[in-house]
Amino acid sequence: MTGQQRAADADPQEALAARLRLVQEVSGRGVRALARDTGLSSSSLSRYLSGQTVPPWPAVISLCREVARDPRPLRPLWERAANPLPAPPRTSRQVQSSPLPAGQPRPPRNDLPRDVPDFTGREPELTAVLAAVRDSRVVAVDGMAGVGKTCLAVHAAHRLAPDHPDAQLYIDLHGFTEGREPLGPDPALRSLLSALDVPSERVPQGGVEQLAACWRSELARRRAVVVLDNAADAEQVRPLLPGAGPSVALVTSRNRLVGLDEVPPVSLAVLTPEESAELLARASGDPRGPDGRLARDPDAAAEVVRLCGRLPLALRLAAARLRHRPGWTVGILVERMAEEVTQVDTAIAMSVRQLDHDQRRLFRMLGLLPGATFDACAVAALTGTPLRGTWSMLENLLDAHLVEQPSAGRYRLHDLVRQHARRIGAERDSAAEQDRAVRRLLDYYVHAAATADAALPFPAAGRRPASGEPPADLPRFAGKNAAMDWYRTEYANLMAAFETAAAIGADTHVCELPRFMRAYFARRCGTTHLNVLFERSLDAARRLGDPGQLAEVQSDLGFARYNAGRLPEAEAAYAAAELLASRADDTGFAAELALRRGYLTWDQGRVEEPLAHFRRAGELYAAAGCPAGQAHATAYEAWAMLQLGHREDAARLARRALAVPHPDPAWPPSLTARITLGVALAQEAPDEAVAQLRAALAAAREDGHRNNEAWCLNCLGVALRQAGRHEEALASHREAFALLEELFEEHWRVRFLDAYAETCRLSGLPDEALRLHREALEAAPRLGNRHAEALAHEGIAAVLDATDPAAAAEHRSAGQAVRRALAGSGRAG
């Protein structure tokens, strides 16, 4: 079995298409003739044979009957191909997103576009690409626009896929995409790491060098093939290349990447006249032999090849027109093409002219899309057309080869087609109409992100977007997994929408889009980028002059600062937000701000002040009628009571928070309450305590939140230590810190050092305890965590009491001084 056959068998839809192509070969008929005899449309049959669409079962029966074959052996393959694909939203006003079934592992990531069924020629170049990958693991394919670089790279990647089963990734670097800047190495690396499902806590928050090192480390553990398409230059692509290990990369660019001395180049010229003629015949579905239109008029066929400049893109577009116009002769095709000016525009413009008025308008509007791939919902918002009609028009454009379909439900434009759409849109649509279209699209992305955010288990005060009217057609999410999948798919588009909003002065969108992506950033993208986005949102809010909007952005920026360990800046942002909020009557916002200030003041060591903030948050949430927020405030009030030594009160409050029903065991109030209850019960009811903490740990692991997993493990260590089970406690702490070694956010680590050190001291490991306390003492002042600083001094004193009483007294005195300083500033009770 060949590599291509294995790849086809791994994809039931492609395997079914391959069987149907065999049926066509047995019939001896062209697509148009076979479609006529089976009662199918030629465009539909073309999609079935190319693997773009799964045919209905009656169509399979009709095709098999034409060649006197029993269709029943194809039924299992058809069911496998048909069932995984979501049905197109023909009647619903919303698109349903569904998570993976519970317990089912996520399959390896495969982002490769479909291999074209009419791949023609290029044997020497394909051999060179595969040889370069075998020898160097990286190859750079260069050539002019439309010459087939992406087609060759994707074809080669499909050939390589069976030997690189861990991931097949594709990213468009937009080196030559009109209307947008090339994708920088930083966002490209973050997208690639996200595609590998690398947790956000393992993604560095530093510069490109750290990201590139993380990317190379991840690839070194996998057998992956990566297509880096449309690179502008060597500097853009160098950080994206794999290092040691078996993974391979294929780079395409219109320029020769001379700066990549270590990467072998493969340059593409146009097709030979013979290859061009063969591609034209295959792509047009023209029958072989003397009865075909191309064979009857070879001079006209040669002129088509000449007018297309032997460029594969232009040849396929011209062939599509011939295939869908059975009444045309090749001479008519030549006449229409000769009316145009440029080689590629010849085919594109002629394809556009065959569309009806609404389809042409939709095509022009597609040039305004800021992202790479898109779905029908986004296009419906852009054009202001109903979803069902939008879907139908996109399918017509797909038939015309004006859009591509890299995966089910996703579309994209070739750069040259995008340029043509932008050009004719600028000529025929008014600037006001284009501006309205772009703002409708921005409204869609803000409202869709808000819908996804609402599906995640993070309590909110009922915030609703102020950006425009909600579009008629929005995604619908069955739960948090579906929402996270949508964020992953749309991440590049959301960031492109943010940049577009900033560029056109859509300040409300600039304020709100990051707000409804906070939860996703917390899980996948880390804190550095989110801080930058909210800094720009703050500038936009100041331009708007809306105190309510400005207060929310200040609060959001403060929370981003807090999560990045920038505590003094977080305090300043919260103070500004509180001052602005005092002018407005927004109970829900005031509750959220109080909760956030509770987190901050605890990390700053204000001891009893967080308790007051959490109680106030609970009262405000109750007044706002938000039981989810009230449960969250109660859970953290319980945690604060536990830190103050009030175990019984902490346990009572934790049970109250757990009594609020919620289907997600990793819901933050439930998780916090279980952790609190487990530590509170450790001495009196150790078995129940451990059960609560193990339940919290299981929920954190299922949720994929590594920070929370480490928190559970560390608290489990505390509970086991208090129950006298020191060896188990040490094992739990060590597992927690093995996770924390992968985190790049030091402020998380410093929170856990004191508990781990205390377990080491009581387990007879004073040197290890001293090392951990000193690590905390070095980090805590730098991070502004005075509570951790005081605990470190007190912990060192406890370790040194038996060996160096004088040094112990110094540290105990220093710890008391920190606490007096806090009390003297009014920060502690």
Tab-separated table of N, CA and C in Angstrom, residues 364-436:
chain	number	residue	atom	x	y	z
A	364	ARG	N	-17.059	40.157	-3.785
A	364	ARG	CA	-16.311	41.393	-3.542
A	364	ARG	C	-16.122	41.624	-2.044
A	365	MET	N	-17.168	41.350	-1.260
A	365	MET	CA	-17.093	41.563	0.183
A	365	MET	C	-16.053	40.653	0.840
A	366	LEU	N	-15.838	39.474	0.270
A	366	LEU	CA	-14.856	38.565	0.876
A	366	LEU	C	-13.469	39.197	0.931
A	367	GLY	N	-13.184	40.107	0.032
A	367	GLY	CA	-11.887	40.775	0.068
A	367	GLY	C	-11.687	41.635	1.302
A	368	LEU	N	-12.765	41.935	2.035
A	368	LEU	CA	-12.670	42.751	3.249
A	368	LEU	C	-12.369	41.921	4.492
A	369	LEU	N	-12.469	40.594	4.405
A	369	LEU	CA	-12.236	39.749	5.574
A	369	LEU	C	-10.796	39.902	6.050
A	370	PRO	N	-10.588	40.190	7.336
A	370	PRO	CA	-9.215	40.392	7.818
A	370	PRO	C	-8.462	39.107	8.112
A	371	GLY	N	-9.167	37.995	8.317
A	371	GLY	CA	-8.503	36.762	8.725
A	371	GLY	C	-8.145	35.876	7.562
A	372	ALA	N	-7.671	34.669	7.880
A	372	ALA	CA	-7.217	33.732	6.864
A	372	ALA	C	-8.355	32.839	6.394
A	373	THR	N	-8.928	32.074	7.297
A	373	THR	CA	-10.060	31.226	6.942
A	373	THR	C	-11.321	31.807	7.568
A	374	PHE	N	-12.474	31.367	7.103
A	374	PHE	CA	-13.719	31.936	7.590
A	374	PHE	C	-14.819	30.906	7.433
A	375	ASP	N	-15.937	31.145	8.122
A	375	ASP	CA	-17.091	30.266	7.981
A	375	ASP	C	-18.280	31.065	7.470
A	376	ALA	N	-19.388	30.381	7.256
A	376	ALA	CA	-20.555	31.028	6.665
A	376	ALA	C	-21.149	32.067	7.601
A	377	CYS	N	-21.078	31.856	8.922
A	377	CYS	CA	-21.627	32.828	9.869
A	377	CYS	C	-20.929	34.182	9.736
A	378	ALA	N	-19.605	34.168	9.646
A	378	ALA	CA	-18.862	35.424	9.513
A	378	ALA	C	-19.221	36.125	8.209
A	379	VAL	N	-19.351	35.357	7.131
A	379	VAL	CA	-19.675	35.959	5.839
A	379	VAL	C	-21.097	36.509	5.846
A	380	ALA	N	-22.019	35.807	6.498
A	380	ALA	CA	-23.395	36.305	6.602
A	380	ALA	C	-23.420	37.650	7.321
A	381	ALA	N	-22.622	37.784	8.389
A	381	ALA	CA	-22.554	39.061	9.100
A	381	ALA	C	-21.925	40.136	8.221
A	382	LEU	N	-20.852	39.797	7.534
A	382	LEU	CA	-20.162	40.758	6.669
A	382	LEU	C	-21.091	41.304	5.594
A	383	THR	N	-21.843	40.429	4.959
A	383	THR	CA	-22.672	40.814	3.821
A	383	THR	C	-24.074	41.238	4.219
A	384	GLY	N	-24.482	40.910	5.457
A	384	GLY	CA	-25.831	41.223	5.877
A	384	GLY	C	-26.885	40.362	5.216
A	385	THR	N	-26.520	39.132	4.840
A	385	THR	CA	-27.447	38.213	4.179
A	385	THR	C	-27.777	37.063	5.119
A	386	PRO	N	-28.945	36.421	4.943
A	386	PRO	CA	-29.291	35.273	5.788
A	386	PRO	C	-28.284	34.139	5.640
A	387	LEU	N	-28.131	33.357	6.705
A	387	LEU	CA	-27.115	32.310	6.721
A	387	LEU	C	-27.347	31.273	5.628
A	388	ARG	N	-28.599	30.877	5.443
A	388	ARG	CA	-28.870	29.835	4.451
A	388	ARG	C	-28.456	30.286	3.052
A	389	GLY	N	-28.810	31.517	2.681
A	389	GLY	CA	-28.413	32.023	1.371
A	389	GLY	C	-26.910	32.198	1.249
A	390	THR	N	-26.276	32.609	2.350
A	390	THR	CA	-24.823	32.765	2.338
A	390	THR	C	-24.136	31.435	2.087
A	391	TRP	N	-24.613	30.402	2.784
A	391	TRP	CA	-24.040	29.070	2.601
A	391	TRP	C	-24.154	28.640	1.135
A	392	SER	N	-25.313	28.846	0.545
A	392	SER	CA	-25.528	28.443	-0.847
A	392	SER	C	-24.595	29.199	-1.788
A	393	MET	N	-24.436	30.508	-1.564
A	393	MET	CA	-23.555	31.290	-2.439
A	393	MET	C	-22.096	30.876	-2.275
A	394	LEU	N	-21.678	30.568	-1.050
A	394	LEU	CA	-20.301	30.099	-0.853
A	394	LEU	C	-20.059	28.778	-1.587
A	395	GLU	N	-21.059	27.908	-1.583
A	395	GLU	CA	-20.910	26.650	-2.311
A	395	GLU	C	-20.771	26.907	-3.820
A	396	ASN	N	-21.498	27.896	-4.327
A	396	ASN	CA	-21.359	28.237	-5.742
A	396	ASN	C	-19.971	28.788	-6.033
A	397	LEU	N	-19.444	29.621	-5.141
A	397	LEU	CA	-18.089	30.131	-5.323
A	397	LEU	C	-17.061	29.020	-5.207
A	398	LEU	N	-17.361	28.031	-4.361
A	398	LEU	CA	-16.477	26.874	-4.259
A	398	LEU	C	-16.451	26.105	-5.578
A	399	ASP	N	-17.614	25.921	-6.183
A	399	ASP	CA	-17.672	25.261	-7.487
A	399	ASP	C	-16.858	26.023	-8.528
A	400	ALA	N	-16.865	27.354	-8.402
A	400	ALA	CA	-16.169	28.184	-9.390
A	400	ALA	C	-14.684	28.329	-9.086
A	401	HIS	N	-14.195	27.662	-8.036
A	401	HIS	CA	-12.786	27.745	-7.635
A	401	HIS	C	-12.386	29.155	-7.236
A	402	LEU	N	-13.368	29.951	-6.827
A	402	LEU	CA	-13.066	31.282	-6.328
A	402	LEU	C	-12.826	31.262	-4.825
A	403	VAL	N	-13.334	30.273	-4.127
A	403	VAL	CA	-12.970	30.036	-2.734
A	403	VAL	C	-12.498	28.592	-2.611
A	404	GLU	N	-11.723	28.338	-1.579
A	404	GLU	CA	-11.246	26.994	-1.292
A	404	GLU	C	-11.876	26.532	0.018
A	405	GLN	N	-11.906	25.239	0.230
A	405	GLN	CA	-12.470	24.676	1.456
A	405	GLN	C	-11.426	23.765	2.098
A	406	PRO	N	-10.603	24.324	3.006
A	406	PRO	CA	-9.554	23.503	3.616
A	406	PRO	C	-10.087	22.438	4.557
A	407	SER	N	-11.285	22.646	5.122
A	407	SER	CA	-11.898	21.651	5.995
A	407	SER	C	-13.400	21.901	5.995
A	408	ALA	N	-14.139	20.944	6.530
A	408	ALA	CA	-15.599	21.045	6.518
A	408	ALA	C	-16.051	22.322	7.220
A	409	GLY	N	-16.837	23.124	6.520
A	409	GLY	CA	-17.394	24.331	7.100
A	409	GLY	C	-16.468	25.522	7.123
A	410	ARG	N	-15.224	25.382	6.672
A	410	ARG	CA	-14.259	26.482	6.662
A	410	ARG	C	-13.871	26.797	5.216
A	411	TYR	N	-13.703	28.068	4.928
A	411	TYR	CA	-13.359	28.525	3.588
A	411	TYR	C	-12.142	29.445	3.676
A	412	ARG	N	-11.523	29.663	2.519
A	412	ARG	CA	-10.444	30.641	2.441
A	412	ARG	C	-10.297	31.099	1.002
A	413	LEU	N	-9.561	32.209	0.814
A	413	LEU	CA	-9.289	32.756	-0.508
A	413	LEU	C	-7.808	32.620	-0.810
A	414	HIS	N	-7.505	32.235	-2.027
A	414	HIS	CA	-6.116	32.341	-2.480
A	414	HIS	C	-5.743	33.820	-2.509
A	415	ASP	N	-4.472	34.125	-2.226
A	415	ASP	CA	-4.046	35.521	-2.173
A	415	ASP	C	-4.408	36.295	-3.439
A	416	LEU	N	-4.192	35.670	-4.605
A	416	LEU	CA	-4.470	36.374	-5.849
A	416	LEU	C	-5.961	36.620	-6.025
A	417	VAL	N	-6.753	35.668	-5.599
A	417	VAL	CA	-8.208	35.853	-5.660
A	417	VAL	C	-8.633	36.949	-4.678
A	418	ARG	N	-8.029	36.954	-3.483
A	418	ARG	CA	-8.339	38.003	-2.503
A	418	ARG	C	-7.995	39.381	-3.060
A	419	GLN	N	-6.835	39.486	-3.700
A	419	GLN	CA	-6.439	40.768	-4.289
A	419	GLN	C	-7.455	41.233	-5.325
A	420	HIS	N	-7.917	40.292	-6.152
A	420	HIS	CA	-8.895	40.636	-7.180
A	420	HIS	C	-10.196	41.100	-6.527
A	421	ALA	N	-10.638	40.391	-5.483
A	421	ALA	CA	-11.873	40.775	-4.798
A	421	ALA	C	-11.746	42.164	-4.183
A	422	ARG	N	-10.619	42.453	-3.556
A	422	ARG	CA	-10.412	43.772	-2.962
A	422	ARG	C	-10.398	44.861	-4.032
A	423	ARG	N	-9.761	44.557	-5.155
A	423	ARG	CA	-9.641	45.558	-6.217
A	423	ARG	C	-11.001	45.908	-6.817
A	424	ILE	N	-11.782	44.898	-7.160
A	424	ILE	CA	-13.071	45.206	-7.780
A	424	ILE	C	-14.061	45.735	-6.742
A	425	GLY	N	-13.870	45.338	-5.469
A	425	GLY	CA	-14.711	45.904	-4.423
A	425	GLY	C	-14.471	47.391	-4.267
A	426	ALA	N	-13.201	47.798	-4.302
A	426	ALA	CA	-12.868	49.221	-4.204
A	426	ALA	C	-13.420	50.001	-5.385
A	427	GLU	N	-13.502	49.356	-6.544
A	427	GLU	CA	-14.001	50.023	-7.745
A	427	GLU	C	-15.525	50.148	-7.749
A	428	ARG	N	-16.228	49.149	-7.226
A	428	ARG	CA	-17.674	49.079	-7.441
A	428	ARG	C	-18.512	49.336	-6.197
A	429	ASP	N	-17.951	49.203	-5.000
A	429	ASP	CA	-18.703	49.438	-3.778
A	429	ASP	C	-18.230	50.743	-3.147
A	430	SER	N	-19.142	51.513	-2.635
A	430	SER	CA	-18.776	52.783	-2.015
A	430	SER	C	-18.001	52.546	-0.729
A	431	ALA	N	-17.210	53.549	-0.353
A	431	ALA	CA	-16.452	53.440	0.896
A	431	ALA	C	-17.394	53.285	2.082
A	432	ALA	N	-18.542	53.956	2.034
A	432	ALA	CA	-19.496	53.849	3.144
A	432	ALA	C	-20.054	52.436	3.247
A	433	GLU	N	-20.357	51.810	2.089
A	433	GLU	CA	-20.884	50.456	2.115
A	433	GLU	C	-19.840	49.477	2.649
A	434	GLN	N	-18.592	49.648	2.239
A	434	GLN	CA	-17.535	48.772	2.733
A	434	GLN	C	-17.323	48.962	4.236
A	435	ASP	N	-17.399	50.206	4.700
A	435	ASP	CA	-17.230	50.460	6.130
A	435	ASP	C	-18.344	49.798	6.928
A	436	ARG	N	-19.586	49.881	6.433
A	436	ARG	CA	-20.699	49.235	7.140
A	436	ARG	C	-20.494	47.726	7.196
